[in-house]
Amino acid sequence: MRIDVVSIFPEYLAPLELSLIGKARQDGLLHLNVHDLRDFTTDKHRSVDDTPYGGGAGMVMKAEPWAQALASVAAAGEGKAARPVLIVPSPAGERFSQALAYELAEEEQLVFACGRYEGIDERVLEWAEEHFSVRPVSLGDYVLNGGEVAVLAMVEAIGRLLPGVVGNPDSLVEESHSDGLLEYPVYTKPSVWRGREVPPVLLSGNHGKIAQWRRHEQFRRTAERRPDLLETFDAGKLPRADRTALAELGYDVVDGQLRTRTDAPD
Ligand code: JBK
């Protein structure tokens, strides 16, 4: 996969040289290049922003430097079968998710456009449709100063799904969100730490019981912390043990969906 990131703070993306993603780049599994938007300006001051039409606070990123930068990275990937995907991190985008990470991991080329200030002149996104599949994407409903931190998160989530990047592929299936539930709690030695014991079932050697306990903990945690995940959880083909665990937590399976037992029948 080829990834291009355009930013006015290229140094912000330095962590992509570390750890798993840095190794993937060294191993040639991921071709990642960071570009300075200011290198695509033509004026003396290398200006990338201006005041917003219609008034209001803050500044807007100018169209022409973005068009020059994006045309440059699109040309670099040219001749490939698929149009590159242009991801624009923005609180006004569709929500990023593990499902979207899987989808984007299939692409040949991703381009990330990091906006700062109040955002990028909207005409850039319209123009970019000629060269890219354009996807405004949001990490979440909170305010950041720009897209760079969102790019770090998305590149990590996508990059680790590329073949060969994560050494043990089992690590890819057992994790939070891959099955729509939160992960179970984990423990390591010592078995008693500052008077706190590891749940005894984990020391029992009974692998069936351990699996059942972990599954129950997944449901318990998800019900406690992320009940929204259980609303859309596909409970259609759950084994009996799972249904029993859910029943103990006050959830029944009705038409393949989970329903809390206090729900009034309609
Ligand atoms: C936010 O991806 N985001 O979530 C994002 C990108 C740029 C600015 C922002 O405020 N939330």
PDB file of C-alpha atoms and ligand atoms in Angstrom:
ATOM      1  CA  MET A   1       0.000   0.000   0.000  1.00  0.00           C
ATOM      2  CA  ARG A   2       1.078   3.550  -0.718  1.00  0.00           C
ATOM      3  CA  ILE A   3       0.099   6.330   1.723  1.00  0.00           C
ATOM      4  CA  ASP A   4       0.686  10.058   1.214  1.00  0.00           C
ATOM      5  CA  VAL A   5       0.028  12.556   3.999  1.00  0.00           C
ATOM      6  CA  VAL A   6      -0.138  16.291   3.279  1.00  0.00           C
ATOM      7  CA  SER A   7       0.209  18.636   6.264  1.00  0.00           C
ATOM      8  CA  ILE A   8       1.636  22.011   7.240  1.00  0.00           C
ATOM      9  CA  PHE A   9       3.254  20.178  10.200  1.00  0.00           C
ATOM     10  CA  PRO A  10       5.025  17.203   8.601  1.00  0.00           C
ATOM     11  CA  GLU A  11       7.028  16.702  11.851  1.00  0.00           C
ATOM     12  CA  TYR A  12       3.725  15.864  13.550  1.00  0.00           C
ATOM     13  CA  LEU A  13       3.738  12.579  11.625  1.00  0.00           C
ATOM     14  CA  ALA A  14       7.187  11.514  12.919  1.00  0.00           C
ATOM     15  CA  PRO A  15       5.686   8.769  15.155  1.00  0.00           C
ATOM     16  CA  LEU A  16       4.868   6.860  11.959  1.00  0.00           C
ATOM     17  CA  GLU A  17       8.581   5.986  11.877  1.00  0.00           C
ATOM     18  CA  LEU A  18       8.209   4.007  15.124  1.00  0.00           C
ATOM     19  CA  SER A  19       7.040   0.581  16.193  1.00  0.00           C
ATOM     20  CA  LEU A  20       4.914  -1.619  13.934  1.00  0.00           C
ATOM     21  CA  ILE A  21       4.233   1.026  11.277  1.00  0.00           C
ATOM     22  CA  GLY A  22       7.879   2.118  11.155  1.00  0.00           C
ATOM     23  CA  LYS A  23       8.919  -1.523  10.762  1.00  0.00           C
ATOM     24  CA  ALA A  24       6.338  -2.070   8.009  1.00  0.00           C
ATOM     25  CA  ARG A  25       7.856   0.877   6.137  1.00  0.00           C
ATOM     26  CA  GLN A  26      11.384  -0.493   6.565  1.00  0.00           C
ATOM     27  CA  ASP A  27      10.203  -3.900   5.367  1.00  0.00           C
ATOM     28  CA  GLY A  28       8.661  -2.332   2.256  1.00  0.00           C
ATOM     29  CA  LEU A  29       5.114  -3.419   3.196  1.00  0.00           C
ATOM     30  CA  LEU A  30       3.974   0.198   3.444  1.00  0.00           C
ATOM     31  CA  HIS A  31       5.225   3.065   1.283  1.00  0.00           C
ATOM     32  CA  LEU A  32       4.442   6.152   3.344  1.00  0.00           C
ATOM     33  CA  ASN A  33       5.442   9.687   2.382  1.00  0.00           C
ATOM     34  CA  VAL A  34       4.700  12.912   4.249  1.00  0.00           C
ATOM     35  CA  HIS A  35       4.510  16.162   2.261  1.00  0.00           C
ATOM     36  CA  ASP A  36       4.689  19.764   3.451  1.00  0.00           C
ATOM     37  CA  LEU A  37       1.745  21.724   2.034  1.00  0.00           C
ATOM     38  CA  ARG A  38       3.883  24.883   2.013  1.00  0.00           C
ATOM     39  CA  ASP A  39       6.152  23.293  -0.606  1.00  0.00           C
ATOM     40  CA  PHE A  40       3.209  23.707  -3.001  1.00  0.00           C
ATOM     41  CA  THR A  41       2.761  27.451  -2.467  1.00  0.00           C
ATOM     42  CA  THR A  42       4.191  29.982  -4.955  1.00  0.00           C
ATOM     43  CA  ASP A  43       4.135  33.257  -2.966  1.00  0.00           C
ATOM     44  CA  LYS A  44       7.003  34.703  -0.968  1.00  0.00           C
ATOM     45  CA  HIS A  45       5.281  34.076   2.389  1.00  0.00           C
ATOM     46  CA  ARG A  46       4.296  30.489   1.506  1.00  0.00           C
ATOM     47  CA  SER A  47       0.790  31.305   2.766  1.00  0.00           C
ATOM     48  CA  VAL A  48      -1.739  28.506   3.098  1.00  0.00           C
ATOM     49  CA  ASP A  49      -4.688  30.328   4.722  1.00  0.00           C
ATOM     50  CA  ASP A  50      -6.900  33.367   4.349  1.00  0.00           C
ATOM     51  CA  THR A  51     -10.003  34.922   5.906  1.00  0.00           C
ATOM     52  CA  PRO A  52     -13.373  33.219   5.398  1.00  0.00           C
ATOM     53  CA  TYR A  53     -15.901  34.583   2.884  1.00  0.00           C
ATOM     54  CA  GLY A  54     -19.075  35.443   4.790  1.00  0.00           C
ATOM     55  CA  GLY A  55     -17.078  36.363   7.883  1.00  0.00           C
ATOM     56  CA  GLY A  56     -16.598  34.525  11.131  1.00  0.00           C
ATOM     57  CA  ALA A  57     -13.742  33.500  13.378  1.00  0.00           C
ATOM     58  CA  GLY A  58     -10.546  31.828  12.248  1.00  0.00           C
ATOM     59  CA  MET A  59      -8.945  31.178   8.904  1.00  0.00           C
ATOM     60  CA  VAL A  60      -9.654  28.884   5.955  1.00  0.00           C
ATOM     61  CA  MET A  61      -7.050  26.912   4.018  1.00  0.00           C
ATOM     62  CA  LYS A  62      -6.569  28.242   0.489  1.00  0.00           C
ATOM     63  CA  ALA A  63      -7.561  26.053  -2.451  1.00  0.00           C
ATOM     64  CA  GLU A  64      -4.563  26.352  -4.788  1.00  0.00           C
ATOM     65  CA  PRO A  65      -1.781  24.946  -2.567  1.00  0.00           C
ATOM     66  CA  TRP A  66      -4.045  21.967  -1.815  1.00  0.00           C
ATOM     67  CA  ALA A  67      -4.794  21.386  -5.508  1.00  0.00           C
ATOM     68  CA  GLN A  68      -1.069  21.497  -6.342  1.00  0.00           C
ATOM     69  CA  ALA A  69      -0.186  19.109  -3.507  1.00  0.00           C
ATOM     70  CA  LEU A  70      -2.997  16.660  -4.252  1.00  0.00           C
ATOM     71  CA  ALA A  71      -2.333  16.670  -8.016  1.00  0.00           C
ATOM     72  CA  SER A  72       1.307  15.892  -7.236  1.00  0.00           C
ATOM     73  CA  VAL A  73       0.548  12.867  -5.025  1.00  0.00           C
ATOM     74  CA  ALA A  74      -2.206  11.636  -7.391  1.00  0.00           C
ATOM     75  CA  ALA A  75       0.279  11.703 -10.300  1.00  0.00           C
ATOM     76  CA  ALA A  76       2.811   9.718  -8.247  1.00  0.00           C
ATOM     77  CA  GLY A  77       0.324   6.844  -7.979  1.00  0.00           C
ATOM     78  CA  GLU A  78      -0.934   7.119 -11.547  1.00  0.00           C
ATOM     79  CA  GLY A  79      -1.251   4.132 -13.842  1.00  0.00           C
ATOM     80  CA  LYS A  80      -2.723   2.026 -11.044  1.00  0.00           C
ATOM     81  CA  ALA A  81      -6.029   0.253 -11.551  1.00  0.00           C
ATOM     82  CA  ALA A  82      -7.986   1.984  -8.775  1.00  0.00           C
ATOM     83  CA  ARG A  83      -8.514   5.691  -8.071  1.00  0.00           C
ATOM     84  CA  PRO A  84      -6.712   6.657  -4.867  1.00  0.00           C
ATOM     85  CA  VAL A  85      -8.883   7.396  -1.830  1.00  0.00           C
ATOM     86  CA  LEU A  86      -8.554  10.918  -0.421  1.00  0.00           C
ATOM     87  CA  ILE A  87      -9.289  10.860   3.299  1.00  0.00           C
ATOM     88  CA  VAL A  88     -10.016  14.246   4.830  1.00  0.00           C
ATOM     89  CA  PRO A  89     -10.062  14.052   8.649  1.00  0.00           C
ATOM     90  CA  SER A  90     -12.859  16.318   9.788  1.00  0.00           C
ATOM     91  CA  PRO A  91     -15.413  16.464  12.606  1.00  0.00           C
ATOM     92  CA  ALA A  92     -17.940  16.774   9.746  1.00  0.00           C
ATOM     93  CA  GLY A  93     -17.028  13.395   8.241  1.00  0.00           C
ATOM     94  CA  GLU A  94     -18.424   9.870   8.502  1.00  0.00           C
ATOM     95  CA  ARG A  95     -17.260   8.062  11.648  1.00  0.00           C
ATOM     96  CA  PHE A  96     -14.064   6.052  11.477  1.00  0.00           C
ATOM     97  CA  SER A  97     -14.504   2.440  12.583  1.00  0.00           C
ATOM     98  CA  GLN A  98     -12.819  -0.955  12.434  1.00  0.00           C
ATOM     99  CA  ALA A  99     -15.089  -1.773   9.459  1.00  0.00           C
ATOM    100  CA  LEU A 100     -13.815   1.308   7.597  1.00  0.00           C
ATOM    101  CA  ALA A 101     -10.218   0.385   8.533  1.00  0.00           C
ATOM    102  CA  TYR A 102     -10.717  -3.048   6.909  1.00  0.00           C
ATOM    103  CA  GLU A 103     -12.244  -1.426   3.833  1.00  0.00           C
ATOM    104  CA  LEU A 104      -9.414   1.113   3.429  1.00  0.00           C
ATOM    105  CA  ALA A 105      -6.749  -1.572   4.026  1.00  0.00           C
ATOM    106  CA  GLU A 106      -7.789  -3.054   0.649  1.00  0.00           C
ATOM    107  CA  GLU A 107      -6.853   0.110  -1.298  1.00  0.00           C
ATOM    108  CA  GLU A 108      -3.695   0.584  -3.366  1.00  0.00           C
ATOM    109  CA  GLN A 109      -3.202   4.240  -2.421  1.00  0.00           C
ATOM    110  CA  LEU A 110      -4.531   6.413   0.390  1.00  0.00           C
ATOM    111  CA  VAL A 111      -3.968  10.162   0.585  1.00  0.00           C
ATOM    112  CA  PHE A 112      -4.610  12.017   3.854  1.00  0.00           C
ATOM    113  CA  ALA A 113      -5.252  15.769   3.711  1.00  0.00           C
ATOM    114  CA  CYS A 114      -4.647  17.353   7.130  1.00  0.00           C
ATOM    115  CA  GLY A 115      -6.682  20.502   7.533  1.00  0.00           C
ATOM    116  CA  ARG A 116      -5.862  23.120  10.155  1.00  0.00           C
ATOM    117  CA  TYR A 117      -7.709  26.281  11.202  1.00  0.00           C
ATOM    118  CA  GLU A 118     -11.409  26.181  10.297  1.00  0.00           C
ATOM    119  CA  GLY A 119     -10.873  23.741   7.437  1.00  0.00           C
ATOM    120  CA  ILE A 120     -10.107  23.618   3.707  1.00  0.00           C
ATOM    121  CA  ASP A 121     -11.900  25.656   1.003  1.00  0.00           C
ATOM    122  CA  GLU A 122     -14.808  23.372   0.072  1.00  0.00           C
ATOM    123  CA  ARG A 123     -14.076  23.653  -3.661  1.00  0.00           C
ATOM    124  CA  VAL A 124     -10.916  21.574  -3.180  1.00  0.00           C
ATOM    125  CA  LEU A 125     -13.032  18.577  -2.178  1.00  0.00           C
ATOM    126  CA  GLU A 126     -15.310  19.068  -5.219  1.00  0.00           C
ATOM    127  CA  TRP A 127     -12.319  19.376  -7.568  1.00  0.00           C
ATOM    128  CA  ALA A 128     -10.609  16.372  -5.966  1.00  0.00           C
ATOM    129  CA  GLU A 129     -13.503  14.097  -7.030  1.00  0.00           C
ATOM    130  CA  GLU A 130     -11.949  14.191 -10.515  1.00  0.00           C
ATOM    131  CA  HIS A 131      -8.847  12.396  -9.253  1.00  0.00           C
ATOM    132  CA  PHE A 132      -9.839  10.638  -6.031  1.00  0.00           C
ATOM    133  CA  SER A 133     -12.599   8.878  -4.217  1.00  0.00           C
ATOM    134  CA  VAL A 134     -13.105  11.562  -1.525  1.00  0.00           C
ATOM    135  CA  ARG A 135     -13.984  10.501   2.038  1.00  0.00           C
ATOM    136  CA  PRO A 136     -14.312  13.069   4.865  1.00  0.00           C
ATOM    137  CA  VAL A 137     -13.763  10.938   7.987  1.00  0.00           C
ATOM    138  CA  SER A 138     -14.172  11.781  11.687  1.00  0.00           C
ATOM    139  CA  LEU A 139     -12.444  10.083  14.592  1.00  0.00           C
ATOM    140  CA  GLY A 140     -15.075  11.315  17.007  1.00  0.00           C
ATOM    141  CA  ASP A 141     -17.195  14.152  18.305  1.00  0.00           C
ATOM    142  CA  TYR A 142     -14.592  16.325  19.962  1.00  0.00           C
ATOM    143  CA  VAL A 143     -12.487  19.275  18.868  1.00  0.00           C
ATOM    144  CA  LEU A 144      -8.907  18.832  17.648  1.00  0.00           C
ATOM    145  CA  ASN A 145      -6.622  21.535  16.282  1.00  0.00           C
ATOM    146  CA  GLY A 146      -6.158  19.741  12.981  1.00  0.00           C
ATOM    147  CA  GLY A 147      -6.236  16.414  11.172  1.00  0.00           C
ATOM    148  CA  GLU A 148      -2.729  15.195  12.068  1.00  0.00           C
ATOM    149  CA  VAL A 149      -3.615  13.273  15.235  1.00  0.00           C
ATOM    150  CA  ALA A 150      -6.550  11.669  13.433  1.00  0.00           C
ATOM    151  CA  VAL A 151      -4.179  10.561  10.652  1.00  0.00           C
ATOM    152  CA  LEU A 152      -1.841   8.943  13.203  1.00  0.00           C
ATOM    153  CA  ALA A 153      -4.774   6.939  14.551  1.00  0.00           C
ATOM    154  CA  MET A 154      -6.163   5.948  11.144  1.00  0.00           C
ATOM    155  CA  VAL A 155      -2.789   4.976   9.641  1.00  0.00           C
ATOM    156  CA  GLU A 156      -2.108   2.770  12.662  1.00  0.00           C
ATOM    157  CA  ALA A 157      -5.541   1.118  12.489  1.00  0.00           C
ATOM    158  CA  ILE A 158      -5.268   0.539   8.718  1.00  0.00           C
ATOM    159  CA  GLY A 159      -1.544  -0.248   8.572  1.00  0.00           C
ATOM    160  CA  ARG A 160      -1.718  -3.076  11.090  1.00  0.00           C
ATOM    161  CA  LEU A 161      -4.282  -4.844   8.875  1.00  0.00           C
ATOM    162  CA  LEU A 162      -1.875  -5.034   5.923  1.00  0.00           C
ATOM    163  CA  PRO A 163      -0.497  -8.525   5.253  1.00  0.00           C
ATOM    164  CA  GLY A 164       2.689  -9.171   7.263  1.00  0.00           C
ATOM    165  CA  VAL A 165       2.547  -6.030   9.431  1.00  0.00           C
ATOM    166  CA  VAL A 166       1.309  -7.772  12.601  1.00  0.00           C
ATOM    167  CA  GLY A 167       3.552 -10.787  13.223  1.00  0.00           C
ATOM    168  CA  ASN A 168       0.909 -13.073  14.716  1.00  0.00           C
ATOM    169  CA  PRO A 169      -2.316 -12.761  12.669  1.00  0.00           C
ATOM    170  CA  ASP A 170      -4.246 -14.292  15.628  1.00  0.00           C
ATOM    171  CA  SER A 171      -3.801 -10.879  17.273  1.00  0.00           C
ATOM    172  CA  LEU A 172      -6.018  -9.431  14.555  1.00  0.00           C
ATOM    173  CA  VAL A 173      -9.080 -11.558  15.299  1.00  0.00           C
ATOM    174  CA  GLU A 174      -9.279 -11.630  19.093  1.00  0.00           C
ATOM    175  CA  GLU A 175      -9.318  -7.895  19.658  1.00  0.00           C
ATOM    176  CA  SER A 176     -11.939  -5.428  20.769  1.00  0.00           C
ATOM    177  CA  HIS A 177     -14.517  -4.556  18.119  1.00  0.00           C
ATOM    178  CA  SER A 178     -13.614  -7.336  15.716  1.00  0.00           C
ATOM    179  CA  ASP A 179     -16.640  -9.216  17.098  1.00  0.00           C
ATOM    180  CA  GLY A 180     -18.622  -6.143  18.169  1.00  0.00           C
ATOM    181  CA  LEU A 181     -17.916  -6.613  21.900  1.00  0.00           C
ATOM    182  CA  LEU A 182     -15.371  -5.100  24.271  1.00  0.00           C
ATOM    183  CA  GLU A 183     -12.362  -7.240  25.199  1.00  0.00           C
ATOM    184  CA  TYR A 184     -12.254  -9.315  28.415  1.00  0.00           C
ATOM    185  CA  PRO A 185      -9.882  -8.234  31.242  1.00  0.00           C
ATOM    186  CA  VAL A 186      -6.368  -9.668  31.222  1.00  0.00           C
ATOM    187  CA  TYR A 187      -3.892 -10.521  34.016  1.00  0.00           C
ATOM    188  CA  THR A 188      -0.276 -11.634  34.317  1.00  0.00           C
ATOM    189  CA  LYS A 189       2.086 -12.731  37.092  1.00  0.00           C
ATOM    190  CA  PRO A 190       2.174 -12.448  40.069  1.00  0.00           C
ATOM    191  CA  SER A 191      -1.107 -14.256  40.842  1.00  0.00           C
ATOM    192  CA  VAL A 192      -1.510 -12.067  43.952  1.00  0.00           C
ATOM    193  CA  TRP A 193      -0.454  -8.423  43.620  1.00  0.00           C
ATOM    194  CA  ARG A 194      -0.841  -6.007  46.549  1.00  0.00           C
ATOM    195  CA  GLY A 195      -3.460  -8.319  47.993  1.00  0.00           C
ATOM    196  CA  ARG A 196      -5.448  -8.553  44.752  1.00  0.00           C
ATOM    197  CA  GLU A 197      -5.972 -12.031  43.297  1.00  0.00           C
ATOM    198  CA  VAL A 198      -6.291 -13.002  39.674  1.00  0.00           C
ATOM    199  CA  PRO A 199      -9.788 -14.470  39.086  1.00  0.00           C
ATOM    200  CA  PRO A 200      -9.278 -18.125  40.171  1.00  0.00           C
ATOM    201  CA  VAL A 201     -10.888 -19.586  37.027  1.00  0.00           C
ATOM    202  CA  LEU A 202      -7.881 -18.327  35.018  1.00  0.00           C
ATOM    203  CA  LEU A 203      -5.568 -20.520  37.145  1.00  0.00           C
ATOM    204  CA  SER A 204      -7.836 -23.590  36.917  1.00  0.00           C
ATOM    205  CA  GLY A 205      -6.460 -24.992  33.660  1.00  0.00           C
ATOM    206  CA  ASN A 206     -10.052 -25.632  32.544  1.00  0.00           C
ATOM    207  CA  HIS A 207      -9.991 -24.088  29.073  1.00  0.00           C
ATOM    208  CA  GLY A 208     -13.729 -24.476  28.489  1.00  0.00           C
ATOM    209  CA  LYS A 209     -14.545 -22.680  31.720  1.00  0.00           C
ATOM    210  CA  ILE A 210     -11.961 -19.975  30.984  1.00  0.00           C
ATOM    211  CA  ALA A 211     -13.447 -19.307  27.541  1.00  0.00           C
ATOM    212  CA  GLN A 212     -16.929 -19.128  29.059  1.00  0.00           C
ATOM    213  CA  TRP A 213     -15.787 -16.758  31.829  1.00  0.00           C
ATOM    214  CA  ARG A 214     -14.043 -14.477  29.322  1.00  0.00           C
ATOM    215  CA  ARG A 215     -17.120 -14.380  27.111  1.00  0.00           C
ATOM    216  CA  HIS A 216     -19.284 -13.499  30.113  1.00  0.00           C
ATOM    217  CA  GLU A 217     -16.840 -10.698  31.022  1.00  0.00           C
ATOM    218  CA  GLN A 218     -17.051  -9.376  27.453  1.00  0.00           C
ATOM    219  CA  PHE A 219     -20.830  -9.158  27.711  1.00  0.00           C
ATOM    220  CA  ARG A 220     -20.680  -7.706  31.253  1.00  0.00           C
ATOM    221  CA  ARG A 221     -18.214  -4.973  30.283  1.00  0.00           C
ATOM    222  CA  THR A 222     -20.020  -4.128  27.073  1.00  0.00           C
ATOM    223  CA  ALA A 223     -23.363  -3.867  28.908  1.00  0.00           C
ATOM    224  CA  GLU A 224     -21.730  -1.632  31.519  1.00  0.00           C
ATOM    225  CA  ARG A 225     -19.593   0.631  29.321  1.00  0.00           C
ATOM    226  CA  ARG A 226     -20.967   0.446  25.795  1.00  0.00           C
ATOM    227  CA  PRO A 227     -24.634  -0.623  25.866  1.00  0.00           C
ATOM    228  CA  ASP A 228     -24.978   0.972  22.404  1.00  0.00           C
ATOM    229  CA  LEU A 229     -22.876  -1.908  20.985  1.00  0.00           C
ATOM    230  CA  LEU A 230     -25.353  -4.469  22.309  1.00  0.00           C
ATOM    231  CA  GLU A 231     -28.270  -2.714  20.576  1.00  0.00           C
ATOM    232  CA  THR A 232     -26.838  -3.581  17.153  1.00  0.00           C
ATOM    233  CA  PHE A 233     -25.139  -6.849  18.183  1.00  0.00           C
ATOM    234  CA  ASP A 234     -26.155  -9.836  16.022  1.00  0.00           C
ATOM    235  CA  ALA A 235     -27.425 -12.291  18.646  1.00  0.00           C
ATOM    236  CA  GLY A 236     -29.070 -14.563  16.067  1.00  0.00           C
ATOM    237  CA  LYS A 237     -26.683 -17.519  16.240  1.00  0.00           C
ATOM    238  CA  LEU A 238     -25.411 -17.308  19.824  1.00  0.00           C
ATOM    239  CA  PRO A 239     -24.643 -20.581  21.604  1.00  0.00           C
ATOM    240  CA  ARG A 240     -26.670 -21.506  24.700  1.00  0.00           C
ATOM    241  CA  ALA A 241     -23.826 -20.522  27.079  1.00  0.00           C
ATOM    242  CA  ASP A 242     -23.772 -16.992  25.633  1.00  0.00           C
ATOM    243  CA  ARG A 243     -27.545 -16.661  25.973  1.00  0.00           C
ATOM    244  CA  THR A 244     -27.292 -17.803  29.604  1.00  0.00           C
ATOM    245  CA  ALA A 245     -24.546 -15.235  30.283  1.00  0.00           C
ATOM    246  CA  LEU A 246     -26.648 -12.499  28.699  1.00  0.00           C
ATOM    247  CA  ALA A 247     -29.768 -13.586  30.574  1.00  0.00           C
ATOM    248  CA  GLU A 248     -27.829 -13.191  33.852  1.00  0.00           C
ATOM    249  CA  LEU A 249     -27.016  -9.629  32.765  1.00  0.00           C
ATOM    250  CA  GLY A 250     -30.693  -8.935  32.045  1.00  0.00           C
ATOM    251  CA  TYR A 251     -30.631  -9.351  28.251  1.00  0.00           C
ATOM    252  CA  ASP A 252     -32.922 -11.647  26.251  1.00  0.00           C
ATOM    253  CA  VAL A 253     -32.614 -12.549  22.582  1.00  0.00           C
ATOM    254  CA  VAL A 254     -35.696 -11.532  20.602  1.00  0.00           C
ATOM    255  CA  ASP A 255     -35.666 -11.970  16.790  1.00  0.00           C
ATOM    256  CA  GLY A 256     -31.846 -12.125  16.791  1.00  0.00           C
ATOM    257  CA  GLN A 257     -31.577  -8.808  18.665  1.00  0.00           C
ATOM    258  CA  LEU A 258     -30.757  -8.210  22.317  1.00  0.00           C
ATOM    259  CA  ARG A 259     -33.462  -6.712  24.464  1.00  0.00           C
ATOM    260  CA  THR A 260     -33.165  -5.627  28.106  1.00  0.00           C
ATOM    261  CA  ARG A 261     -35.664  -7.456  30.243  1.00  0.00           C
ATOM    262  CA  THR A 262     -37.199  -4.196  31.508  1.00  0.00           C
ATOM    263  CA  ASP A 263     -38.137  -3.226  27.891  1.00  0.00           C
ATOM    264  CA  ALA A 264     -41.916  -3.027  27.571  1.00  0.00           C
ATOM    265  CA  PRO A 265     -43.319  -5.315  24.816  1.00  0.00           C
ATOM    266  CA  ASP A 266     -44.676  -3.332  21.821  1.00  0.00           C
TER     267      ASP A 266
HETATM  268  C1  JBK B   1     -11.734  16.431  14.509  1.00  0.00           C
HETATM  269  O1  JBK B   1     -11.121  13.344  12.727  1.00  0.00           O
HETATM  270  N1  JBK B   1     -11.579  14.144  13.591  1.00  0.00           N
HETATM  271  O2  JBK B   1     -12.373  13.688  14.462  1.00  0.00           O
HETATM  272  C2  JBK B   1     -11.205  15.531  13.552  1.00  0.00           C
HETATM  273  C3  JBK B   1     -10.316  15.964  12.562  1.00  0.00           C
HETATM  274  C4  JBK B   1      -9.958  17.320  12.524  1.00  0.00           C
HETATM  275  C5  JBK B   1     -10.463  18.205  13.468  1.00  0.00           C
HETATM  276  C6  JBK B   1     -11.346  17.779  14.450  1.00  0.00           C
HETATM  277  O3  JBK B   1     -11.847  18.642  15.349  1.00  0.00           O
HETATM  278  N2  JBK B   1     -12.609  16.022  15.479  1.00  0.00           N
END
